[in-house]
PDB file of C-alpha atoms and ligand atoms in Angstrom:
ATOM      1  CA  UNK A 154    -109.042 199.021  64.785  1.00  0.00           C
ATOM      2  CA  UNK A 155    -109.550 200.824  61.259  1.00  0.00           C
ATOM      3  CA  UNK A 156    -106.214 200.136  59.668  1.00  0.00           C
ATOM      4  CA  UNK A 157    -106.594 202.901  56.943  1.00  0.00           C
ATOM      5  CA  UNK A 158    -107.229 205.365  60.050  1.00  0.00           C
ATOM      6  CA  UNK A 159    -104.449 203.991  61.836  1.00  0.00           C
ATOM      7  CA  UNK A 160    -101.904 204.154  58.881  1.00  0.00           C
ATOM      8  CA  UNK A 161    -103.178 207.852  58.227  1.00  0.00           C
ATOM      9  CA  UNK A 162    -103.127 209.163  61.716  1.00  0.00           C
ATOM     10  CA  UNK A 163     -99.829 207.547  63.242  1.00  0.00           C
ATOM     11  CA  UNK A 164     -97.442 210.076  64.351  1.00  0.00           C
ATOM     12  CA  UNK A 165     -93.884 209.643  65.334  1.00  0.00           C
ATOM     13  CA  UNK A 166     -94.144 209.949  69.596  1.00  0.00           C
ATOM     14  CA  UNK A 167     -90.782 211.187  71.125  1.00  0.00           C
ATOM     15  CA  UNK A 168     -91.940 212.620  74.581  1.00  0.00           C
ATOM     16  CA  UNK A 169     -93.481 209.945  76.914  1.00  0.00           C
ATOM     17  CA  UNK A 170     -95.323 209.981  80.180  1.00  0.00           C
ATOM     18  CA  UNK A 171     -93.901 208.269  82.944  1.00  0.00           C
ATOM     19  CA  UNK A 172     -96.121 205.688  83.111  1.00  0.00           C
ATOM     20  CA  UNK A 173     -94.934 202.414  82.672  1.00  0.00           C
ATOM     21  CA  UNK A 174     -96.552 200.169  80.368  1.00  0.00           C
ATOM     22  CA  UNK A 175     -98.893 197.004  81.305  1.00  0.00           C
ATOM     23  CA  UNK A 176     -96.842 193.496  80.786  1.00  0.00           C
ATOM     24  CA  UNK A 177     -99.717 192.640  78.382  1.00  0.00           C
ATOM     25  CA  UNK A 178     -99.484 195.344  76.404  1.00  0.00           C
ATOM     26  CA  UNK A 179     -95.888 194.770  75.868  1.00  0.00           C
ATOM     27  CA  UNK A 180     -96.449 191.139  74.991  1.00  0.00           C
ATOM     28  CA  UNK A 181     -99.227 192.118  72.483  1.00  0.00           C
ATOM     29  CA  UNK A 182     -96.951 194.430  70.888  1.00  0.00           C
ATOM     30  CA  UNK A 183     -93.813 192.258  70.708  1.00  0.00           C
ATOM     31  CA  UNK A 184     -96.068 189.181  69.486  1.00  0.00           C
ATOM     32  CA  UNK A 185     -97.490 191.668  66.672  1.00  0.00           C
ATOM     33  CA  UNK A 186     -93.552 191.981  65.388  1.00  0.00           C
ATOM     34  CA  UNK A 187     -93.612 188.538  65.468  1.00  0.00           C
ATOM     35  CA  UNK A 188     -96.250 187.977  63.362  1.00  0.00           C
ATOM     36  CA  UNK A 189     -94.651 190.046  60.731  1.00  0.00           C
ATOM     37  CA  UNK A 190     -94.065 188.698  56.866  1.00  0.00           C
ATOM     38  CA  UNK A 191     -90.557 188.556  55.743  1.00  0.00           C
ATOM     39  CA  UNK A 192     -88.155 187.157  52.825  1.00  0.00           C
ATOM     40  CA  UNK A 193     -88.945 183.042  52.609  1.00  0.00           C
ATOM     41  CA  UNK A 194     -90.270 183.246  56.327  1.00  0.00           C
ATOM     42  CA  UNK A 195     -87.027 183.599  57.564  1.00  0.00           C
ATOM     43  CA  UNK A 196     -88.067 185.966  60.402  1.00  0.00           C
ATOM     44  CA  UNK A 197     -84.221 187.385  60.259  1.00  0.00           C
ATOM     45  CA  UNK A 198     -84.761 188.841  64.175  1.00  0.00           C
ATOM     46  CA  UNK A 199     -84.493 188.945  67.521  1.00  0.00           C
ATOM     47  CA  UNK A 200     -86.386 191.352  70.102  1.00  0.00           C
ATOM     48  CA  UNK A 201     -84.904 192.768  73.209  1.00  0.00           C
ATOM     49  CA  UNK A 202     -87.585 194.292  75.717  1.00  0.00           C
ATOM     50  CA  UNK A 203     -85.526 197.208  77.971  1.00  0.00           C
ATOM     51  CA  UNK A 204     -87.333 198.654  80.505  1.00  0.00           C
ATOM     52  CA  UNK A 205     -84.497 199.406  83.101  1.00  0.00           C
ATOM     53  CA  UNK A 206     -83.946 203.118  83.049  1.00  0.00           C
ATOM     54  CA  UNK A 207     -80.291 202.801  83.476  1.00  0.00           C
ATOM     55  CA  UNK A 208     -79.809 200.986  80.391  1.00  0.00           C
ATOM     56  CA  UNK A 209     -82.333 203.108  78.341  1.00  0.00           C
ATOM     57  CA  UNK A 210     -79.965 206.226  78.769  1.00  0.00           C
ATOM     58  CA  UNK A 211     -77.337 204.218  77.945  1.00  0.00           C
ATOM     59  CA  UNK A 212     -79.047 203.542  74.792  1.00  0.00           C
ATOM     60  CA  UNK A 213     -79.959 206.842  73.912  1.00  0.00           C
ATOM     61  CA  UNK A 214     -76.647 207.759  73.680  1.00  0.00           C
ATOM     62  CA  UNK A 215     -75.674 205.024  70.864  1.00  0.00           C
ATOM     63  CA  UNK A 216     -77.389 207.470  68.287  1.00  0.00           C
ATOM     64  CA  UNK A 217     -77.345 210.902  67.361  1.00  0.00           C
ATOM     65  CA  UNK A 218     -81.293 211.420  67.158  1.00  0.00           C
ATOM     66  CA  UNK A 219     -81.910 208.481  69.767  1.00  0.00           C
ATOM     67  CA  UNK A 220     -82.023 210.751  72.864  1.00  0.00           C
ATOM     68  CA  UNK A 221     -85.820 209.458  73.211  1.00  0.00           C
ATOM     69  CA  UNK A 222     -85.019 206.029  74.347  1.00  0.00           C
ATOM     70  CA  UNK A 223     -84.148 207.373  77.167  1.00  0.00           C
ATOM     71  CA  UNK A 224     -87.164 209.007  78.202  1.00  0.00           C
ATOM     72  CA  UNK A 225     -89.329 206.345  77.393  1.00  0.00           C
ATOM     73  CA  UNK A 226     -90.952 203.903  80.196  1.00  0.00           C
ATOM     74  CA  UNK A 227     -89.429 200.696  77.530  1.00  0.00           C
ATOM     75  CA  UNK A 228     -87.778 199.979  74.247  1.00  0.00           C
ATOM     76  CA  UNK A 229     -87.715 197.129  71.870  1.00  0.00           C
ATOM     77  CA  UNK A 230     -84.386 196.948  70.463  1.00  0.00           C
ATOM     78  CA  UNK A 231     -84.675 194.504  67.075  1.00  0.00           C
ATOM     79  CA  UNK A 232     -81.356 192.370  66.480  1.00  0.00           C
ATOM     80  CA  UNK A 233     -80.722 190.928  63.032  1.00  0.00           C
ATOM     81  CA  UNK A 234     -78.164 188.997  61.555  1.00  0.00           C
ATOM     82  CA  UNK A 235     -75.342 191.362  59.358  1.00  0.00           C
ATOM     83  CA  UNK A 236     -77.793 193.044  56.775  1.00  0.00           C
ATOM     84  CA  UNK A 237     -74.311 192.945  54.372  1.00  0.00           C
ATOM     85  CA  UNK A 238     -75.324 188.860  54.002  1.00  0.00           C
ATOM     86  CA  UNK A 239     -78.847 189.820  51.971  1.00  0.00           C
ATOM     87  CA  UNK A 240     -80.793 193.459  51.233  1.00  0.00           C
ATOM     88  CA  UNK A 241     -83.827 191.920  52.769  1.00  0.00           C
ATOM     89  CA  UNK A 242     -82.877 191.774  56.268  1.00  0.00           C
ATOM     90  CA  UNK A 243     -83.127 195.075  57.003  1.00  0.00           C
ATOM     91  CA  UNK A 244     -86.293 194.949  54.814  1.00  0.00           C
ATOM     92  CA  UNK A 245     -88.194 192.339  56.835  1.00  0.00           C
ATOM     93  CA  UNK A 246     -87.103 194.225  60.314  1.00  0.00           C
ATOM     94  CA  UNK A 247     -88.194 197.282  59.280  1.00  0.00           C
ATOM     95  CA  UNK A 248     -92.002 195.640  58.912  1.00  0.00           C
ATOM     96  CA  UNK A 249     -91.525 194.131  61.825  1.00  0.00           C
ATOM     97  CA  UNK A 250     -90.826 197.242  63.460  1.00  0.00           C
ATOM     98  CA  UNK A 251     -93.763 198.796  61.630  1.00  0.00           C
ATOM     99  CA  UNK A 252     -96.340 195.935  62.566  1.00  0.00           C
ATOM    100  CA  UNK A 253     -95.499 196.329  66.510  1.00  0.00           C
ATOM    101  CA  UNK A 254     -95.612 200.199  65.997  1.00  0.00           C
ATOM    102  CA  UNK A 255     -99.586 199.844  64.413  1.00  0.00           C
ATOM    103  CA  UNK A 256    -100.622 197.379  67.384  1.00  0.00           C
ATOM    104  CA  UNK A 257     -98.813 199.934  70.024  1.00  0.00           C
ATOM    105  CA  UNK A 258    -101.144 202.346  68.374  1.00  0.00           C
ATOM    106  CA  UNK A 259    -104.310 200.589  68.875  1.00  0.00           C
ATOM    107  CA  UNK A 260    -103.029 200.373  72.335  1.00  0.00           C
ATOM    108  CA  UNK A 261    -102.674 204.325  72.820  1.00  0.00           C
ATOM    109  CA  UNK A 262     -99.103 203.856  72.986  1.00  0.00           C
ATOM    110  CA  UNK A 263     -96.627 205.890  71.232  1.00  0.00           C
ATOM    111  CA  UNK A 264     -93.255 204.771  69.472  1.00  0.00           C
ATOM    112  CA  UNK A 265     -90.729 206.343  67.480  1.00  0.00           C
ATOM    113  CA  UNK A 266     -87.501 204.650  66.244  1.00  0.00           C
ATOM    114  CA  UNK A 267     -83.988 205.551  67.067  1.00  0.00           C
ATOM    115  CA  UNK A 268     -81.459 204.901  64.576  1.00  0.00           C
ATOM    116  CA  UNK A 269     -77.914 203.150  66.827  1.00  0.00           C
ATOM    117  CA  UNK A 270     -74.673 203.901  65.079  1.00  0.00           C
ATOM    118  CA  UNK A 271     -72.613 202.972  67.681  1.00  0.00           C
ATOM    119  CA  UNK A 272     -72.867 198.751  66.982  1.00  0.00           C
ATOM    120  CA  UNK A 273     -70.026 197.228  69.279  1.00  0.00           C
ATOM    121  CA  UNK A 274     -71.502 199.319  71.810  1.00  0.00           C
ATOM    122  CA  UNK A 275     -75.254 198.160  71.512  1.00  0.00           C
ATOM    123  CA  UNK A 276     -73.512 194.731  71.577  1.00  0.00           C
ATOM    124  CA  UNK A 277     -72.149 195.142  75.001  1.00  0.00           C
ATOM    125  CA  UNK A 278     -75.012 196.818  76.542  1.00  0.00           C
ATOM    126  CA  UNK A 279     -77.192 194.067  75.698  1.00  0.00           C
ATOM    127  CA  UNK A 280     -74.902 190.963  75.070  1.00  0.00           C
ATOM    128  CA  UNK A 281     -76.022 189.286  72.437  1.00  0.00           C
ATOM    129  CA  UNK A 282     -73.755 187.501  69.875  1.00  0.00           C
ATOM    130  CA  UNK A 283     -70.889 188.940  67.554  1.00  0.00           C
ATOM    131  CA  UNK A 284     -72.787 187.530  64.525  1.00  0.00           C
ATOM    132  CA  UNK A 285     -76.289 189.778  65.490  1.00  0.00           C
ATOM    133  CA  UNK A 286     -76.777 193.516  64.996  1.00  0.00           C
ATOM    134  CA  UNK A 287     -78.477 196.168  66.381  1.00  0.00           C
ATOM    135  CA  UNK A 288     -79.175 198.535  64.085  1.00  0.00           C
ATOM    136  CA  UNK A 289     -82.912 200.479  65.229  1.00  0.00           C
ATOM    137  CA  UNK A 290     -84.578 200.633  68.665  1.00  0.00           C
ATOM    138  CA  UNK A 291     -88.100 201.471  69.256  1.00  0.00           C
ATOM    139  CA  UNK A 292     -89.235 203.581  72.184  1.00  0.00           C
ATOM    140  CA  UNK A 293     -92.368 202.631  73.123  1.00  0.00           C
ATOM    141  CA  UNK A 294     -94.485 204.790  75.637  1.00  0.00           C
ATOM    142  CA  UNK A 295     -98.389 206.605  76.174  1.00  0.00           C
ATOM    143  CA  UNK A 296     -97.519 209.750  75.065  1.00  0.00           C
ATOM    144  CA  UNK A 297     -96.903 213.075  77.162  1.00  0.00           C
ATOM    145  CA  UNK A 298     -99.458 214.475  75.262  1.00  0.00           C
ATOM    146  CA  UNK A 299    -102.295 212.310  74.715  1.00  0.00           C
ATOM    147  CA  UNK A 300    -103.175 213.957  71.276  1.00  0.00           C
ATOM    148  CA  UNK A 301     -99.777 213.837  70.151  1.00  0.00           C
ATOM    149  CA  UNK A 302    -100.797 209.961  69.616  1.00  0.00           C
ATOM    150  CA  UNK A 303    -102.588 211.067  66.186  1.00  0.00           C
ATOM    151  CA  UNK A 304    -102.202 214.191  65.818  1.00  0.00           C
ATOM    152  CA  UNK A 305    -102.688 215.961  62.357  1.00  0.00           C
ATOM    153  CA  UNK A 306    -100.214 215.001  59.663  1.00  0.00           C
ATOM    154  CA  UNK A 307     -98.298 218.543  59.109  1.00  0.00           C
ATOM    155  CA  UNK A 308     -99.117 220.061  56.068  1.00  0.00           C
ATOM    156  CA  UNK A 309     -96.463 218.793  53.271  1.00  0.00           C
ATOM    157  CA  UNK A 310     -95.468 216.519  56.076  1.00  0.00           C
ATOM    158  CA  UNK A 311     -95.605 213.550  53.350  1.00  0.00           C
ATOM    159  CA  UNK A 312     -94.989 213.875  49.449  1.00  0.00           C
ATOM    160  CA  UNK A 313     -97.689 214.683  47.635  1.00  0.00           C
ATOM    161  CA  UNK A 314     -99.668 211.668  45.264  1.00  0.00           C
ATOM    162  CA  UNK A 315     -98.325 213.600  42.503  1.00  0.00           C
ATOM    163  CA  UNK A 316     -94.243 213.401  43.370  1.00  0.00           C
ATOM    164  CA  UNK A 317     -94.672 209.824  44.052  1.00  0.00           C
ATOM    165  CA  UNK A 318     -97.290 207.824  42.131  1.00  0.00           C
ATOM    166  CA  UNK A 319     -96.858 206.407  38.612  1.00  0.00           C
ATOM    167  CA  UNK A 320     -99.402 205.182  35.924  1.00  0.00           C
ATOM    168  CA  UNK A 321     -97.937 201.747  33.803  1.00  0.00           C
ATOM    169  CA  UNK A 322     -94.101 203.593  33.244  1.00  0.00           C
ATOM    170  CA  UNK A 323     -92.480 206.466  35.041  1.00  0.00           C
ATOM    171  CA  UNK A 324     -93.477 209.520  34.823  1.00  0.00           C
ATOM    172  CA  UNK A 325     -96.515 208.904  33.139  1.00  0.00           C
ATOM    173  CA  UNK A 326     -99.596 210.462  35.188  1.00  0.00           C
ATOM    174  CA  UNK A 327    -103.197 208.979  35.209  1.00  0.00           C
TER     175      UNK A 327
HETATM  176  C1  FMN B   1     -85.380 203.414  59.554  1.00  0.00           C
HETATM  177  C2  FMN B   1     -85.846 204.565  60.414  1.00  0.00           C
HETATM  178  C3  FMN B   1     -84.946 205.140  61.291  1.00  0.00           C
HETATM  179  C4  FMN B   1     -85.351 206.194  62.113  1.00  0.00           C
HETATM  180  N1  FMN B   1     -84.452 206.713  63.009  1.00  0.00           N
HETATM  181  C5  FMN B   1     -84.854 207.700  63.833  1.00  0.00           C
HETATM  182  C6  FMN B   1     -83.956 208.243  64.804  1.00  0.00           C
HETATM  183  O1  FMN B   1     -82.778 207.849  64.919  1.00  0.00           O
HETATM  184  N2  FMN B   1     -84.421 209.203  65.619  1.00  0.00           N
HETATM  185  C7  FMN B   1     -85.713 209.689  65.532  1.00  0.00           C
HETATM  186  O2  FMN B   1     -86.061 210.558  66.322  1.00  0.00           O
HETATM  187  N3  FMN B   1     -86.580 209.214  64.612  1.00  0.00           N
HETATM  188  C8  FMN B   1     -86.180 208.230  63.768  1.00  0.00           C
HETATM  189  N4  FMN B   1     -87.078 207.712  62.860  1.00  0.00           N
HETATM  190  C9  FMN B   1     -88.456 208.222  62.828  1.00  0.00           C
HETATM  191  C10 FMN B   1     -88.720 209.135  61.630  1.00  0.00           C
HETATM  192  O3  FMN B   1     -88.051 210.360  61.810  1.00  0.00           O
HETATM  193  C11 FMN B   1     -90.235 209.336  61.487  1.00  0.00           C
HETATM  194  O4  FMN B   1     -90.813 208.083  61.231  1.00  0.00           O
HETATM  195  C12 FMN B   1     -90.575 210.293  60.358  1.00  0.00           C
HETATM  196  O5  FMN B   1     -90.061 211.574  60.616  1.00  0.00           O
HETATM  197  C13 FMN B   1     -92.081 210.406  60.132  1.00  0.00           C
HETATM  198  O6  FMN B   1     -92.690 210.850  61.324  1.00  0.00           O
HETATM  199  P1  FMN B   1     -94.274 211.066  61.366  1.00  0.00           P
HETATM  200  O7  FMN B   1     -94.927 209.743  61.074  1.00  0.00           O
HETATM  201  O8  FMN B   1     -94.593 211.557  62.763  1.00  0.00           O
HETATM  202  O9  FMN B   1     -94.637 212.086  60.312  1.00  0.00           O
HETATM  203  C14 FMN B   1     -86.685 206.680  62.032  1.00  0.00           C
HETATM  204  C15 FMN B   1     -87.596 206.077  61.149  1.00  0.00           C
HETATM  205  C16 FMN B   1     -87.188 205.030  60.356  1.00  0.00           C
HETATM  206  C17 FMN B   1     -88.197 204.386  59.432  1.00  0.00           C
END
């Protein structure tokens, strides 16, 4: 895979074909989060693999803008420990996340993450322990389009080079 292509073309997927997804696919994908870097190796994370459609609904309605779980053929929902204990938690599972979304990619499968507010609930849908959190899922899924998978970025669809890069001190341009 060309990473720079893959980091340029990677669209958020929220409408999935039925299709469910090959055992080894899923493994590659959920060893790719697993390879991820974090704060002094810690690896603050757990992965839960859903695929029962039951329990994807249920999930989709933990979140206001998580209605795609439930469409999706499986979801990997990533469990940390409180992110209140240290700022890098959340940090370290959001590369995870975004290391298993880039090898999904190369896989033609789509992803998007859903944001779960509701965290007792999460809790008791998938039973892990009071001192874990759920806080993002990640629908995973070839797309219902198959172009959607890297389609164009939109125009203005990220800031431009000039809003966000800085040269020694802020503000100061090349
Ligand atoms: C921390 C985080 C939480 C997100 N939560 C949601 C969500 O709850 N629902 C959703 O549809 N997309 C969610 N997304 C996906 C973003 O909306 C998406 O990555 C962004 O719009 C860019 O999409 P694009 O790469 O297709 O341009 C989330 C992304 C991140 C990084």
């Amino acid at each position: 895979m060309n990473v720079a292509e893959a980091i340029r073309t990677k669209r958020a997927i929220r409408r999935f074909a039925a299709t469910p997804l090959p055992e080894a696919v899923l493994e590659r994908i959920l060893r790719a989060g697993r390879r991820a870097q974090s704060s002094k190796n810690t690896q603050p994370w757990q992965f839960i693999l859903v695929r029962d459609a039951e329990r994807l609904r249920a999930l989709a309605r933990l979140g206001p803008y998580a209605d795609h779980l439930a469409g999706a053929p499986a979801a990997i929902i990533l469990i940390t420990p409180d992110p209140k204990q240290r700022w890098s938690i959340l940090f370290d599972a959001g590369q995870a996340a975004a290391y298993m979304q880039l090898a999904a990619w190369e896989e033609g499968v789509g992803s998007c993450l859903a944001t779960i507010y509701a965290l007792d609930e999460a809790r008791d849908l998938l039973g892990f322990p009071p001192d874990w959190v759920a806080h993002v899922g990640l629908s995973l899924g070839y797309p219902a389009e198959a172009a959607e998978l890297s389609r164009a970025p939109r125009s203005g669809g990220r800031k431009s080079t000039d809003d966000l890069f800085h040269n020694e001190q802020w503000g100061q341009k090349a």
